[in-house]
Short mmCIF file of C-alpha atoms and ligand atoms in Angstrom, two decimals:
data_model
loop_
_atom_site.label_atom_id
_atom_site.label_comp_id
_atom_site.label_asym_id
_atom_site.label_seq_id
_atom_site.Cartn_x
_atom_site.Cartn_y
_atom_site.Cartn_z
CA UNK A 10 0.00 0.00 0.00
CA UNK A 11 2.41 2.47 1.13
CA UNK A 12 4.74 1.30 -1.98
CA UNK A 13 1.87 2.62 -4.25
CA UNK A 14 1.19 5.95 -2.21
CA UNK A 15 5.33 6.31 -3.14
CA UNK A 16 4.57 5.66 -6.63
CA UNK A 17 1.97 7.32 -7.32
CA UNK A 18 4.19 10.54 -6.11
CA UNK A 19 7.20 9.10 -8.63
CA UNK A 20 6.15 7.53 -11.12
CA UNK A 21 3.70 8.06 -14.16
CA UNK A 22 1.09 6.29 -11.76
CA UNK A 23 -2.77 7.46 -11.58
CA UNK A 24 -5.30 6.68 -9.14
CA UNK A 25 -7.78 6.66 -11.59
CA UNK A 26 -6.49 4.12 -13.62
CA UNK A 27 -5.21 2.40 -10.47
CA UNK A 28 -8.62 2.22 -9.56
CA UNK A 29 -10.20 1.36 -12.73
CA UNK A 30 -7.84 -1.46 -12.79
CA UNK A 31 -8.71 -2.59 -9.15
CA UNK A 32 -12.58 -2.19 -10.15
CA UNK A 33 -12.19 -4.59 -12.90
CA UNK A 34 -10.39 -7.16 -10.45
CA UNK A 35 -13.05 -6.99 -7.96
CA UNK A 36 -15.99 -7.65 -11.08
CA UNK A 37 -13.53 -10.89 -12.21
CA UNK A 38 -13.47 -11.96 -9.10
CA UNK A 39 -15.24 -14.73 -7.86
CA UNK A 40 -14.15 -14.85 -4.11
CA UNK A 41 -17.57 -12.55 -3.12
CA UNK A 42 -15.43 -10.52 -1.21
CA UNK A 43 -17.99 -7.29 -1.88
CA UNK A 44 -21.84 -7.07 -1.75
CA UNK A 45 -21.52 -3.69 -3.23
CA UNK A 46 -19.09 -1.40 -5.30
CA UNK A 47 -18.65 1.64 -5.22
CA UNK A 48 -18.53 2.69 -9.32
CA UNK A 49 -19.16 5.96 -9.91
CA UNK A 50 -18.52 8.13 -6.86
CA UNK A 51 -15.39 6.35 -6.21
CA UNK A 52 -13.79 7.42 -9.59
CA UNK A 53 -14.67 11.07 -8.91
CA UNK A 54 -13.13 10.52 -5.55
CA UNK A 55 -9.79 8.89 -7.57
CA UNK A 56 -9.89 12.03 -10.28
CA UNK A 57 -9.82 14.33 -6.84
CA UNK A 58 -7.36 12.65 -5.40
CA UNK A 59 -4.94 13.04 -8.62
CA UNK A 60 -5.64 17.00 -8.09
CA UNK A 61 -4.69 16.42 -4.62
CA UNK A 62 -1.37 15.03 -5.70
CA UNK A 63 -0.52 17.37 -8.22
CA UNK A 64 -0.90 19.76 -5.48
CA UNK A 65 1.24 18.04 -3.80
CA UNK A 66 -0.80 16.16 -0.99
CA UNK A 67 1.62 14.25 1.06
CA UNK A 68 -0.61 12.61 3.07
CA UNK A 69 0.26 8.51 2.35
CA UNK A 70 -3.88 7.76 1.97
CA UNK A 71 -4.60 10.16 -0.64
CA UNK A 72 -5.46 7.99 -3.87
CA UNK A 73 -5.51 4.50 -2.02
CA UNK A 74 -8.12 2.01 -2.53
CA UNK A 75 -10.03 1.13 1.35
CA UNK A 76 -12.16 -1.60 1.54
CA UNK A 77 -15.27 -0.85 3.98
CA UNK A 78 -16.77 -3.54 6.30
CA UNK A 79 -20.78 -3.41 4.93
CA UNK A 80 -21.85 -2.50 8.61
CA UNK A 81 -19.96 0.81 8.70
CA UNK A 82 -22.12 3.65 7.14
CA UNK A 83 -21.62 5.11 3.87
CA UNK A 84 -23.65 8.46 2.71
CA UNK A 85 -25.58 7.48 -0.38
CA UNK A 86 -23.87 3.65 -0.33
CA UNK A 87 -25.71 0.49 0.60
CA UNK A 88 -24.70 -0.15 3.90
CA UNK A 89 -26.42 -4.26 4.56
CA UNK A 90 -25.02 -5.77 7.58
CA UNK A 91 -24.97 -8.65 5.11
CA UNK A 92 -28.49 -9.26 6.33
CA UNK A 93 -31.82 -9.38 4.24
CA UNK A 94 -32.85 -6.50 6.97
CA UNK A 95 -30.55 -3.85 5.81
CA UNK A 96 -30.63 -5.60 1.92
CA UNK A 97 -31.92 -1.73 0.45
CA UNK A 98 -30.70 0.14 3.19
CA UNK A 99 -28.84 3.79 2.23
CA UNK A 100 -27.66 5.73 4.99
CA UNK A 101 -28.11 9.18 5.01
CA UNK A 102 -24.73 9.85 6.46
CA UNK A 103 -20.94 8.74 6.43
CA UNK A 104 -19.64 6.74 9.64
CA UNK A 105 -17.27 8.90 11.55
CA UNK A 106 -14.01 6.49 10.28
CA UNK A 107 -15.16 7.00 6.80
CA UNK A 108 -15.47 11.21 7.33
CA UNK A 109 -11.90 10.69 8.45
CA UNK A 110 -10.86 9.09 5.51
CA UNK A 111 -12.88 11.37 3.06
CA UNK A 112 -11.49 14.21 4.23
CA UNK A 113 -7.91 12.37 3.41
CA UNK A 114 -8.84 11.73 -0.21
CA UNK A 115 -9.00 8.14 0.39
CA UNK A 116 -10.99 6.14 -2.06
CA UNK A 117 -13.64 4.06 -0.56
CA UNK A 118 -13.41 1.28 -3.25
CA UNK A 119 -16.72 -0.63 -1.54
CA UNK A 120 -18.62 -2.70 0.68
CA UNK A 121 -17.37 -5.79 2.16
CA UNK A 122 -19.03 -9.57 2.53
CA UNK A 123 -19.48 -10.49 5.89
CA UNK A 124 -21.13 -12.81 8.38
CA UNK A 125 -24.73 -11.29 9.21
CA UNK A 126 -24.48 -8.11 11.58
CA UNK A 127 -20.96 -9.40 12.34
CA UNK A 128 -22.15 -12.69 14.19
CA UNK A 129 -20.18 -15.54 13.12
CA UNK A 130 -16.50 -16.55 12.20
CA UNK A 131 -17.05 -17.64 8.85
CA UNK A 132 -18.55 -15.10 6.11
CA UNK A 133 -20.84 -17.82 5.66
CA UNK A 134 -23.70 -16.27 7.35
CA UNK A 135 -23.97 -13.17 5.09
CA UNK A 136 -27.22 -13.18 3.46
CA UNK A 137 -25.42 -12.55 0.01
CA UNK A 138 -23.48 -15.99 0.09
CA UNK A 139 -20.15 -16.51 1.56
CA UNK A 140 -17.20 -15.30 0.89
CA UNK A 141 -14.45 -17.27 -0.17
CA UNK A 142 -10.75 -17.73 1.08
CA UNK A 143 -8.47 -16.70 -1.60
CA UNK A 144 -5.64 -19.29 -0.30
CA UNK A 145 -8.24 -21.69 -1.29
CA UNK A 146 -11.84 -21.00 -2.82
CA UNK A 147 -13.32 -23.90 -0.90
CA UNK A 148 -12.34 -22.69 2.64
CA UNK A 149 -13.69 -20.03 4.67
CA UNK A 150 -11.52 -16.89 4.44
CA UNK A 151 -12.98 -16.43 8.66
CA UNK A 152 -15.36 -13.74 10.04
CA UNK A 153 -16.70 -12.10 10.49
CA UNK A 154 -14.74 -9.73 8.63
CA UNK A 155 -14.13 -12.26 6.18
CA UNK A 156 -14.74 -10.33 2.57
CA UNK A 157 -12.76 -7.12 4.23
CA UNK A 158 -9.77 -10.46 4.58
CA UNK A 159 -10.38 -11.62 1.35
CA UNK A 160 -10.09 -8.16 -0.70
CA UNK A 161 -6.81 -7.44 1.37
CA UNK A 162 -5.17 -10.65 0.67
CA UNK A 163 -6.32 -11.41 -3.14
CA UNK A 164 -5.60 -7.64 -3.51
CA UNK A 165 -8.73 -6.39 -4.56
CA UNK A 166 -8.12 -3.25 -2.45
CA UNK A 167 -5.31 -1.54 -0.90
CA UNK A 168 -6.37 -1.78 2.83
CA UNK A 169 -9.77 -2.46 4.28
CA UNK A 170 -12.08 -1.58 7.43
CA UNK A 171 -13.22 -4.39 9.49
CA UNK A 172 -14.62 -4.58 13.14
CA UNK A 173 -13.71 -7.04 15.88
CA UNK A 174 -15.64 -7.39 18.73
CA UNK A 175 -14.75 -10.94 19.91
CA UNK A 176 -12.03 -11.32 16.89
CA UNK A 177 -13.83 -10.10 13.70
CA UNK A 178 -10.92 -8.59 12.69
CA UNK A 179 -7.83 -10.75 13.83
CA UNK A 180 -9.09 -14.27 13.06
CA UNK A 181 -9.97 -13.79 9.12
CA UNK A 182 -6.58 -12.01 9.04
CA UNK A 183 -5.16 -14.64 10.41
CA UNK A 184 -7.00 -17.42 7.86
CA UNK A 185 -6.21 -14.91 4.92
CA UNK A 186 -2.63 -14.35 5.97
CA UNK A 187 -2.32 -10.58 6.48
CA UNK A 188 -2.16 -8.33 9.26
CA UNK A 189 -5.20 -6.77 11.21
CA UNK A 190 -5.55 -4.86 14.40
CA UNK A 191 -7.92 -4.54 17.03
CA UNK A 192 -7.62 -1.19 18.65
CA UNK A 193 -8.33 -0.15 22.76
CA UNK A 194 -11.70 0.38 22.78
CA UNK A 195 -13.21 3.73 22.87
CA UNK A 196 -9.58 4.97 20.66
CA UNK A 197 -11.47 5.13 17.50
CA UNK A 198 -14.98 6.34 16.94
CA UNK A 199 -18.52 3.69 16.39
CA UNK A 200 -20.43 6.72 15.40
CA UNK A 201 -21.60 4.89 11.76
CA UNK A 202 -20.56 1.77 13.10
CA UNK A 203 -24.02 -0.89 13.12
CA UNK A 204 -23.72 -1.81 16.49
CA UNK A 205 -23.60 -5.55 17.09
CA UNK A 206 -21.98 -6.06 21.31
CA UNK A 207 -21.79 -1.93 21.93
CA UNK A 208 -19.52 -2.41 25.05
CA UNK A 209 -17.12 -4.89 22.68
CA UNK A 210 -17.57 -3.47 19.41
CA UNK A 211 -14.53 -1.46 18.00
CA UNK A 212 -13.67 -0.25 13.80
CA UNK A 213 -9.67 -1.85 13.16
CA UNK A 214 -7.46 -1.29 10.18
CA UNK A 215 -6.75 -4.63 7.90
CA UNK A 216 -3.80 -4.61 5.49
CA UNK A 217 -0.97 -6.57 4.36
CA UNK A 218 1.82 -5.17 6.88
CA UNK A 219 2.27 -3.73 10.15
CA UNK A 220 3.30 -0.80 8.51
CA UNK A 221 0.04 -0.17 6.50
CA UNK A 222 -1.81 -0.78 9.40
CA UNK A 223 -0.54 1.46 11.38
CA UNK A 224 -1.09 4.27 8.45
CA UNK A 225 -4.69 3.36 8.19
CA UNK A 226 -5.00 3.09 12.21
CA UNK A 227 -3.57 6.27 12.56
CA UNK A 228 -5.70 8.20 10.12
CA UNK A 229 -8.89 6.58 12.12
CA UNK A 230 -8.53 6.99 15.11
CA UNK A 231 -9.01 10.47 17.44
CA UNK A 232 -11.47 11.34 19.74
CA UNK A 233 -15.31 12.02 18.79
CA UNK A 234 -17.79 13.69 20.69
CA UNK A 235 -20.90 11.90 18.87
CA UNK A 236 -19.30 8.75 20.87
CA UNK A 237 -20.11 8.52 24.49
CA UNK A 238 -17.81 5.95 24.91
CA UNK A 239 -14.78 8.07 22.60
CA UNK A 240 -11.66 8.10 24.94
CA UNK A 241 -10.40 11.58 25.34
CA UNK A 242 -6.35 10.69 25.11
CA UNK A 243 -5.21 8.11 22.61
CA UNK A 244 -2.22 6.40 22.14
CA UNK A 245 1.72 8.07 21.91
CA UNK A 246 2.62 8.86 18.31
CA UNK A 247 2.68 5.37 16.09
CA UNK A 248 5.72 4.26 14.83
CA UNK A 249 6.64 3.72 11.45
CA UNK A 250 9.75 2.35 11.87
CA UNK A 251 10.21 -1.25 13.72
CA UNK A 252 11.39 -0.72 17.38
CA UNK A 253 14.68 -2.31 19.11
CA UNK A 254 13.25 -5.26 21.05
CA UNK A 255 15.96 -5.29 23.46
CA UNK A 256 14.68 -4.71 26.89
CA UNK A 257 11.27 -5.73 26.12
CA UNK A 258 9.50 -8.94 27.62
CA UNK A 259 6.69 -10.80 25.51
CA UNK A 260 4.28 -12.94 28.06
CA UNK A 261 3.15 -16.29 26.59
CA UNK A 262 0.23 -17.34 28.82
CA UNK A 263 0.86 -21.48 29.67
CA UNK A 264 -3.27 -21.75 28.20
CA UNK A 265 -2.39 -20.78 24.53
CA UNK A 266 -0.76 -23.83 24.00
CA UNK A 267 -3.60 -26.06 25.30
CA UNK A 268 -5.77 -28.90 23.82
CA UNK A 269 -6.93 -28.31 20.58
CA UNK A 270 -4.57 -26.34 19.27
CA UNK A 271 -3.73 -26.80 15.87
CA UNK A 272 0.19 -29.09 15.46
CA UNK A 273 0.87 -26.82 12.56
CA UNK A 274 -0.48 -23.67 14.52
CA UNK A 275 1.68 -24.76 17.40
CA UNK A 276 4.61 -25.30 15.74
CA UNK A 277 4.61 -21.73 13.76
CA UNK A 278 3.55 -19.91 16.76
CA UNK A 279 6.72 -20.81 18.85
CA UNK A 280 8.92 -20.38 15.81
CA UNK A 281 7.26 -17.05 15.97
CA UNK A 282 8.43 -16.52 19.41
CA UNK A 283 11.89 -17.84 18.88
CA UNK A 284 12.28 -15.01 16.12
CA UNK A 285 11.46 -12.27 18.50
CA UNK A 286 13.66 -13.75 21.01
CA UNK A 287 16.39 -13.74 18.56
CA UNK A 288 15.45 -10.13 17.92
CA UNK A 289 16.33 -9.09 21.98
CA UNK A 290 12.74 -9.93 23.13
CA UNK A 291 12.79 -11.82 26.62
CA UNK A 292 10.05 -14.12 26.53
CA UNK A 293 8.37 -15.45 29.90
CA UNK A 294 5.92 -18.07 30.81
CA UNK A 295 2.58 -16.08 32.28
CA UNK A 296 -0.31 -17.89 33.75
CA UNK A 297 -3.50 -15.91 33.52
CA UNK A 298 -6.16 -18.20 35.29
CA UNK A 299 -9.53 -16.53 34.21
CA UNK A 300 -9.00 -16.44 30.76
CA UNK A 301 -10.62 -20.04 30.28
CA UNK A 302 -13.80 -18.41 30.91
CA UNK A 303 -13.30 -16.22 28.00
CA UNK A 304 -15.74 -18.02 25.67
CA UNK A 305 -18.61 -18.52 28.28
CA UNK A 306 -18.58 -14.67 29.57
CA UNK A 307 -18.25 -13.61 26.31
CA UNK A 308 -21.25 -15.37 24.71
CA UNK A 309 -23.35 -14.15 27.49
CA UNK A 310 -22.46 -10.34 27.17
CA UNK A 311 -22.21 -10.07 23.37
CA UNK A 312 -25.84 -11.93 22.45
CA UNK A 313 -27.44 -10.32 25.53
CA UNK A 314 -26.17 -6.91 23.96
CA UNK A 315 -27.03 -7.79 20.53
CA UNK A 316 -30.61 -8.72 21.77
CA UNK A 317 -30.79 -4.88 22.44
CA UNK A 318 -29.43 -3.37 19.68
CA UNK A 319 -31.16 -5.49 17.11
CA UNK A 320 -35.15 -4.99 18.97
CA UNK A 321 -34.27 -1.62 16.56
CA UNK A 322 -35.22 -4.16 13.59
CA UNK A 323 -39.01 -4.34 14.24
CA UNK A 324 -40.46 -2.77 10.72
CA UNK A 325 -41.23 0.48 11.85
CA UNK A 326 -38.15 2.53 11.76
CA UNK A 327 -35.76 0.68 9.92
CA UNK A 328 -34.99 -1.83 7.33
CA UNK A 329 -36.95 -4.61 6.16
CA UNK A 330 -41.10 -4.02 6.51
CA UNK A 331 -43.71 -6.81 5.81
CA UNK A 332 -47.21 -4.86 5.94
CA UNK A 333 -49.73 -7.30 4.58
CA UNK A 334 -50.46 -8.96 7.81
CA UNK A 335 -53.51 -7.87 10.36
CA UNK A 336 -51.88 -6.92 12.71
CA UNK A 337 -48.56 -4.91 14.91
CA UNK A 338 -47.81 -8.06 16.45
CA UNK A 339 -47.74 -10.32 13.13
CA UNK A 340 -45.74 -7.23 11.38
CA UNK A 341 -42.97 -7.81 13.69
CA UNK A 342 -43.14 -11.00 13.78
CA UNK A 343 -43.46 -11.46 9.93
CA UNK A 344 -40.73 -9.05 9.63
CA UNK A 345 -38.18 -10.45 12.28
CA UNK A 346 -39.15 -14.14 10.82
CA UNK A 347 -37.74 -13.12 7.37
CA UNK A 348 -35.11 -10.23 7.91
CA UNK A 349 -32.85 -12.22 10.27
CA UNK A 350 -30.94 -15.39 9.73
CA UNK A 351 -30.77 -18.33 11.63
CA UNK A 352 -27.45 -17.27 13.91
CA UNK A 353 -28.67 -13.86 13.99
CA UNK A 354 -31.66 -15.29 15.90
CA UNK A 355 -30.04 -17.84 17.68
CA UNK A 356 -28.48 -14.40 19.34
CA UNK A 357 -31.16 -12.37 20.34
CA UNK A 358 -32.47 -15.64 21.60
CA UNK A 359 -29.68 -16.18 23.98
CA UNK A 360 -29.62 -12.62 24.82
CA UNK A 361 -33.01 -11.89 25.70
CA UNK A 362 -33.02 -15.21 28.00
CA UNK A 363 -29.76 -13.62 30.31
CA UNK A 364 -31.48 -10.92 30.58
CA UNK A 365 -34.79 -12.24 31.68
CA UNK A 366 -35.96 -11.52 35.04
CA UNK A 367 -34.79 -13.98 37.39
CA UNK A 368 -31.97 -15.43 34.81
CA UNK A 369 -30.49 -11.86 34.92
CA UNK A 370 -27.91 -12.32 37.89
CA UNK A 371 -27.17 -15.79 37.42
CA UNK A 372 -26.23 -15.30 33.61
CA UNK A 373 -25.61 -11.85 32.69
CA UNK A 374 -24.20 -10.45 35.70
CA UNK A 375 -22.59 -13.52 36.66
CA UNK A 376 -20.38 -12.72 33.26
CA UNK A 377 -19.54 -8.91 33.75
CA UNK A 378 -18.10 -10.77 36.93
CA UNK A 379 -16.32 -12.80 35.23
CA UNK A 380 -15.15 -10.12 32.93
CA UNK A 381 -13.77 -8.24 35.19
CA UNK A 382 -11.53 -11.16 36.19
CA UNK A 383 -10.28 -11.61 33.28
CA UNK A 384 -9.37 -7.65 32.75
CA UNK A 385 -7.85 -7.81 36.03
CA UNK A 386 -5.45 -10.74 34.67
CA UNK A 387 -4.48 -8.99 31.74
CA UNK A 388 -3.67 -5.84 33.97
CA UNK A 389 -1.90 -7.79 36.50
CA UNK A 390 0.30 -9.21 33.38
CA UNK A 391 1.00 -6.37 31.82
CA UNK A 392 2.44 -5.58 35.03
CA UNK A 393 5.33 -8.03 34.57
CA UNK A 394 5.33 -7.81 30.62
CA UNK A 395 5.10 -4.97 27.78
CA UNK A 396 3.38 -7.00 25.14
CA UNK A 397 1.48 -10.96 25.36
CA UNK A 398 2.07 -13.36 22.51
CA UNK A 399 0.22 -16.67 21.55
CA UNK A 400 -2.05 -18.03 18.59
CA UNK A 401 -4.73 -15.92 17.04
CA UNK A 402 -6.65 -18.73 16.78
CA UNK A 403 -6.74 -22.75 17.43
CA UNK A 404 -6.74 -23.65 13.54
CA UNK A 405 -6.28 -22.63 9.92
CA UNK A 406 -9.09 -21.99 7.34
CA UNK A 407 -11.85 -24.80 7.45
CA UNK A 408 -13.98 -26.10 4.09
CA UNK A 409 -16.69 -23.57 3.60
CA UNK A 410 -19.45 -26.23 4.65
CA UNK A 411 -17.83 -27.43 7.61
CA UNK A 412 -18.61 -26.85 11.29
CA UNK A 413 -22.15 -24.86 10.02
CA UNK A 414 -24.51 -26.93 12.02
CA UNK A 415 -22.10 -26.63 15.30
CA UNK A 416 -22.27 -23.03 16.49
CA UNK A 417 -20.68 -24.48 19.80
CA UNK A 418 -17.36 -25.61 18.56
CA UNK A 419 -16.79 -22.71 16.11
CA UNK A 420 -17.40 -20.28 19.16
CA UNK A 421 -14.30 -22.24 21.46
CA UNK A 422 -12.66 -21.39 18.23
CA UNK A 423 -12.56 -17.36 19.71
CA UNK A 424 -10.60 -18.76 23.18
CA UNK A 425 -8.17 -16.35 21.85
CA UNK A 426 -9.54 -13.50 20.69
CA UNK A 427 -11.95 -12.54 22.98
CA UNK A 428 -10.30 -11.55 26.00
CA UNK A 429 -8.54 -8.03 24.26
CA UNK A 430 -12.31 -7.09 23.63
CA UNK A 431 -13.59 -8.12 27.38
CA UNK A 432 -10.64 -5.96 28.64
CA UNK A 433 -10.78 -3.40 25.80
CA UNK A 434 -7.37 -3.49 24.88
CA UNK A 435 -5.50 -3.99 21.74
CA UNK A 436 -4.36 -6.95 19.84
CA UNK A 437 -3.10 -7.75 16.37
CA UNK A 438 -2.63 -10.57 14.27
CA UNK A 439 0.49 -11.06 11.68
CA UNK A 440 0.89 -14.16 9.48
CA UNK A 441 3.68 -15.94 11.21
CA UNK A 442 3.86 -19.12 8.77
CA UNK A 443 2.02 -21.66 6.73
CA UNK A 444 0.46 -25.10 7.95
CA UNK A 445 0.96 -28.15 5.72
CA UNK A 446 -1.36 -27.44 3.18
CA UNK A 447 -0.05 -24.06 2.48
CA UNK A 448 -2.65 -21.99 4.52
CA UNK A 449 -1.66 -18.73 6.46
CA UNK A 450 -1.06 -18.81 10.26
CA UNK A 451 -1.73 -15.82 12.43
CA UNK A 452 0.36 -14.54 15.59
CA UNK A 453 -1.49 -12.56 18.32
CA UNK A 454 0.14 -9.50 19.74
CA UNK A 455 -1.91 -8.25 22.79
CA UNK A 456 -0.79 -4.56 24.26
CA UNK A 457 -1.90 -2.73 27.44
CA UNK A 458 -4.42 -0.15 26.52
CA UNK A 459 -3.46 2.35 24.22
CA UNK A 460 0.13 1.01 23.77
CA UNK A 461 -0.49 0.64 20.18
CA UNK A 462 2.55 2.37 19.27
CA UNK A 463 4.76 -0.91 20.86
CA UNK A 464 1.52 -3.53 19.36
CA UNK A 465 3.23 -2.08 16.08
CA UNK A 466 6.56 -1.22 16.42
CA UNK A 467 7.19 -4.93 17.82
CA UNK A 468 5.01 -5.83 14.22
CA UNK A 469 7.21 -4.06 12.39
CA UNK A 470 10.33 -5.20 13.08
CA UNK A 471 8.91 -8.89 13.29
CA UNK A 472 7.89 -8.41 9.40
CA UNK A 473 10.97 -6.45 8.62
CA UNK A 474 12.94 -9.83 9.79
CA UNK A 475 10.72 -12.83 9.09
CA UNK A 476 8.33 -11.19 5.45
CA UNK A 477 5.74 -13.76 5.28
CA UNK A 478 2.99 -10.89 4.88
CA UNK A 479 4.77 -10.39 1.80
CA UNK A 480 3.70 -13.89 0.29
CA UNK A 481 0.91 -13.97 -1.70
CA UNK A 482 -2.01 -16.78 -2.69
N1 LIG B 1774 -16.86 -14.92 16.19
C1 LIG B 1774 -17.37 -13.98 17.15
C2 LIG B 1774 -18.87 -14.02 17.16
O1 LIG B 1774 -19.39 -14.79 16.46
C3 LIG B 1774 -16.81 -12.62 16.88
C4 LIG B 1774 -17.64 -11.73 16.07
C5 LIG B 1774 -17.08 -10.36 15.91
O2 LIG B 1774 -15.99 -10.07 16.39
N2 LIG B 1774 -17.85 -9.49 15.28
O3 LIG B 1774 -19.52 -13.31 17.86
#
């Protein structure tokens, strides 16, 4: 990404015709990585963005090709949650992240496949068929940021928008074999943002490298009044250099290398740690005893949260309306029947039954409990370490029909993921090596909040030594 920004600046190279190029990749595609392009209104934004560099723009994103998540909002641009609710849904206004990037000259290039409202790990939810894996058409490319992934990595796009809110963001990265970062909650704004889990929910930057990551993160983030939850101080300036390891100490928590972890995974994940010991990095054994109730907490808070957000969907105000029926009652429930998928209700299900009177305390607060355990461990071990390492997740990219009828064992598949969005802090994911068939292997990074500068300086200098984000499907 950054190589083109340079290019563009000296060479004979146009964003228009970069674009047009990259336009007629994404229609020969046939990974479904998009539900919607953006045609017309993104080549006026490319012929203002050559202006801008004939002015002399030196801002790295002017020109560049981002890749939106389809539940961030876009003024005048289908924005579907991948769900038949939203299917002819045009917001009236741009997302705060997209503003940002407007205002830059970025290009937003389209809308991203994904798993339905962002529930799911697959893509394979979205109500506009799943997307597909471009290390292998047949597998899953993850979720549910999964067409954001796929775009990145088959390089229909320069750099995409995803959001993670119990790994969204790091595990498709991790299946695709690029790099994608979670940011501390509250550092970058959800005004636009559908929410899914509010208290969980946070916009990251996907790319191929550290590096390009940390451009797009840094052009996002900021504080923004319109969200309550918008922290007022962010992180120290971001890097965009790799740091000197030396003096710093990685955790490895004894649980990432449990049962059920992936051989393959295993194997690449401690070669991973090996390099960054050979880098300087001291690397010590952690044990972090509530994060085995990661899973459970999490898929009490998130669907009771969801249940919420989504009673929005009821015919009246947004979305999807079926009016032939006698009554309010049948409306909604004619509506609700046919906007949502099966997961999607599956959620609110779960949700709405912790938060029922009597189950309240012994689900739903019983979690928050537990989630405040768990933030307390990663405190306590960021205490003794600057930066925790392990797996991003347990395996590498499964057949697209497999593990569909057993929500249960694809959500243990999040062990790792989900405690940097109980705790709100950030965590990345970098490939860190290939399994025996050839599929990408992610590395988690997890940082104390708002130490994203060291989450990507320690990135950086891991890619500058080891490159396998520069190998391509
Ligand atoms: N796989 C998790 C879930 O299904 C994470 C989703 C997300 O981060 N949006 O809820």
């Amino acid at each position: 990404m950054l190589d083109k920004a340079r290019r563009f600046r000296t060479e004979d190279l146009s964003p228009v015709d970069e674009l047009e190029r990259l336009l007629e990749r994404c229609r020969a595609s046939d990974l479904n990585a998009y539900i919607t392009l953006n045609g017309d209104e993104a080549l006026d934004a490319a012929e203002q963005a050559l202006q801008r560099l004939d002015e002399g723009d030196d801002d790295p994103l002017v020109g560049l090709a981002i890749a939106v998540k389809d539940n961030i909002c876009t003024k005048g641009l289908r924005t579907t949650c991948a769900s038949r609710m939203l299917a002819d849904y045009v917001p009236p206004y741009d997302a705060h992240v997209i503003r940002l990037l407007r205002r830059k000259n970025a290009v937003i290039i389209g809308k991203t496949n994904m798993d339905e409202f962002a529930m799911g790990s697959t893509t394979v939810t979205s109500a506009f068929g799943p997307a597909r894996n471009p290390w292998d058409p047949m597998r899953t490319p993850g979720g549910s940021s999964g067409g954001s992934a796929a775009a990145v990595a088959a390089g229909l796009c320069d750099a995409a928008l995803g959001s993670d809110t119990g790994g969204s963001i790091r595990q498709p990265a991790s299946f695709c074999g690029i790099t994608g970062l979670k940011p501390t909650y509250g550092s970058v704004s959800r005004y636009g943002l559908v929410a899914f889990a509010s208290s969980l929910d946070q916009i990251g930057p996907m790319a191929r490298s550290a590096r390009d990551v940390a451009v797009l993160f840094d052009a996002i983030r900021g504080h923004d009044p319109r969200d309550s939850t918008s922290a007022e101080a962010g992180c120290p300036p971001i890097p965009l250099e790799g740091m000197d390891l030396r003096g710093i100490t990685i955790g490895v928590c004894r649980s990432f290398f449990s049962e059920g972890l992936d051989r393959d995974v295993e194997r690449s994940v401690r070669h991973g740690l090996a390099v960054f010991e050979d880098l300087g990095a001291k690397v010590v054994d952690m044990d972090l005893p509530h994060l085995r109730y990661s899973v459970a907490a999490y898929y009490l808070i998130a669907p009771a949260e969801a249940s919420s957000n989504l009673a929005r969907y009821d015919g009246v105000r947004y979305g999807l309306r079926l009016c032939d029926e006698r009554d309010l009652m049948e409306m909604y429930l004619a509506t609700r029947s046919a906007g949502f998928g099966d997961e999607v209700k599956r959620r609110i299900m779960l949700g709405t039954y912790a938060l029922s009177a009597g189950y309240y305390e012994a689900y739903y607060h019983k979690a928050s409990q537990v989630r405040t355990l768990i933030a307390k461990d990663l405190r306590e071990a960021f205490s003794r370490c600057d930066l925790l390492a392990g797996p991003t997740v347990p395996v590498t990219a499964f057949g697209l029909g497999e593990m569909v009828d057993d929500p249960l064992s694809l959500y243990l598949l999040d062990i790792y993921t989900i405690p940097a969005n109980l705790a709100g802090i950030p965590a990345l994911s970098m490939p860190c090596g290939f399994d025996g068939r050839g599929l990408p292997i992610g590395l988690q990074l997890m940082a104390p909040g708002h130490r994203e500068d060291v989450l990507l300086g320690a990135a950086m200098t891991f890619q500058d030594h080891t490159r396998y984000h520069e190998v391509r499907p």
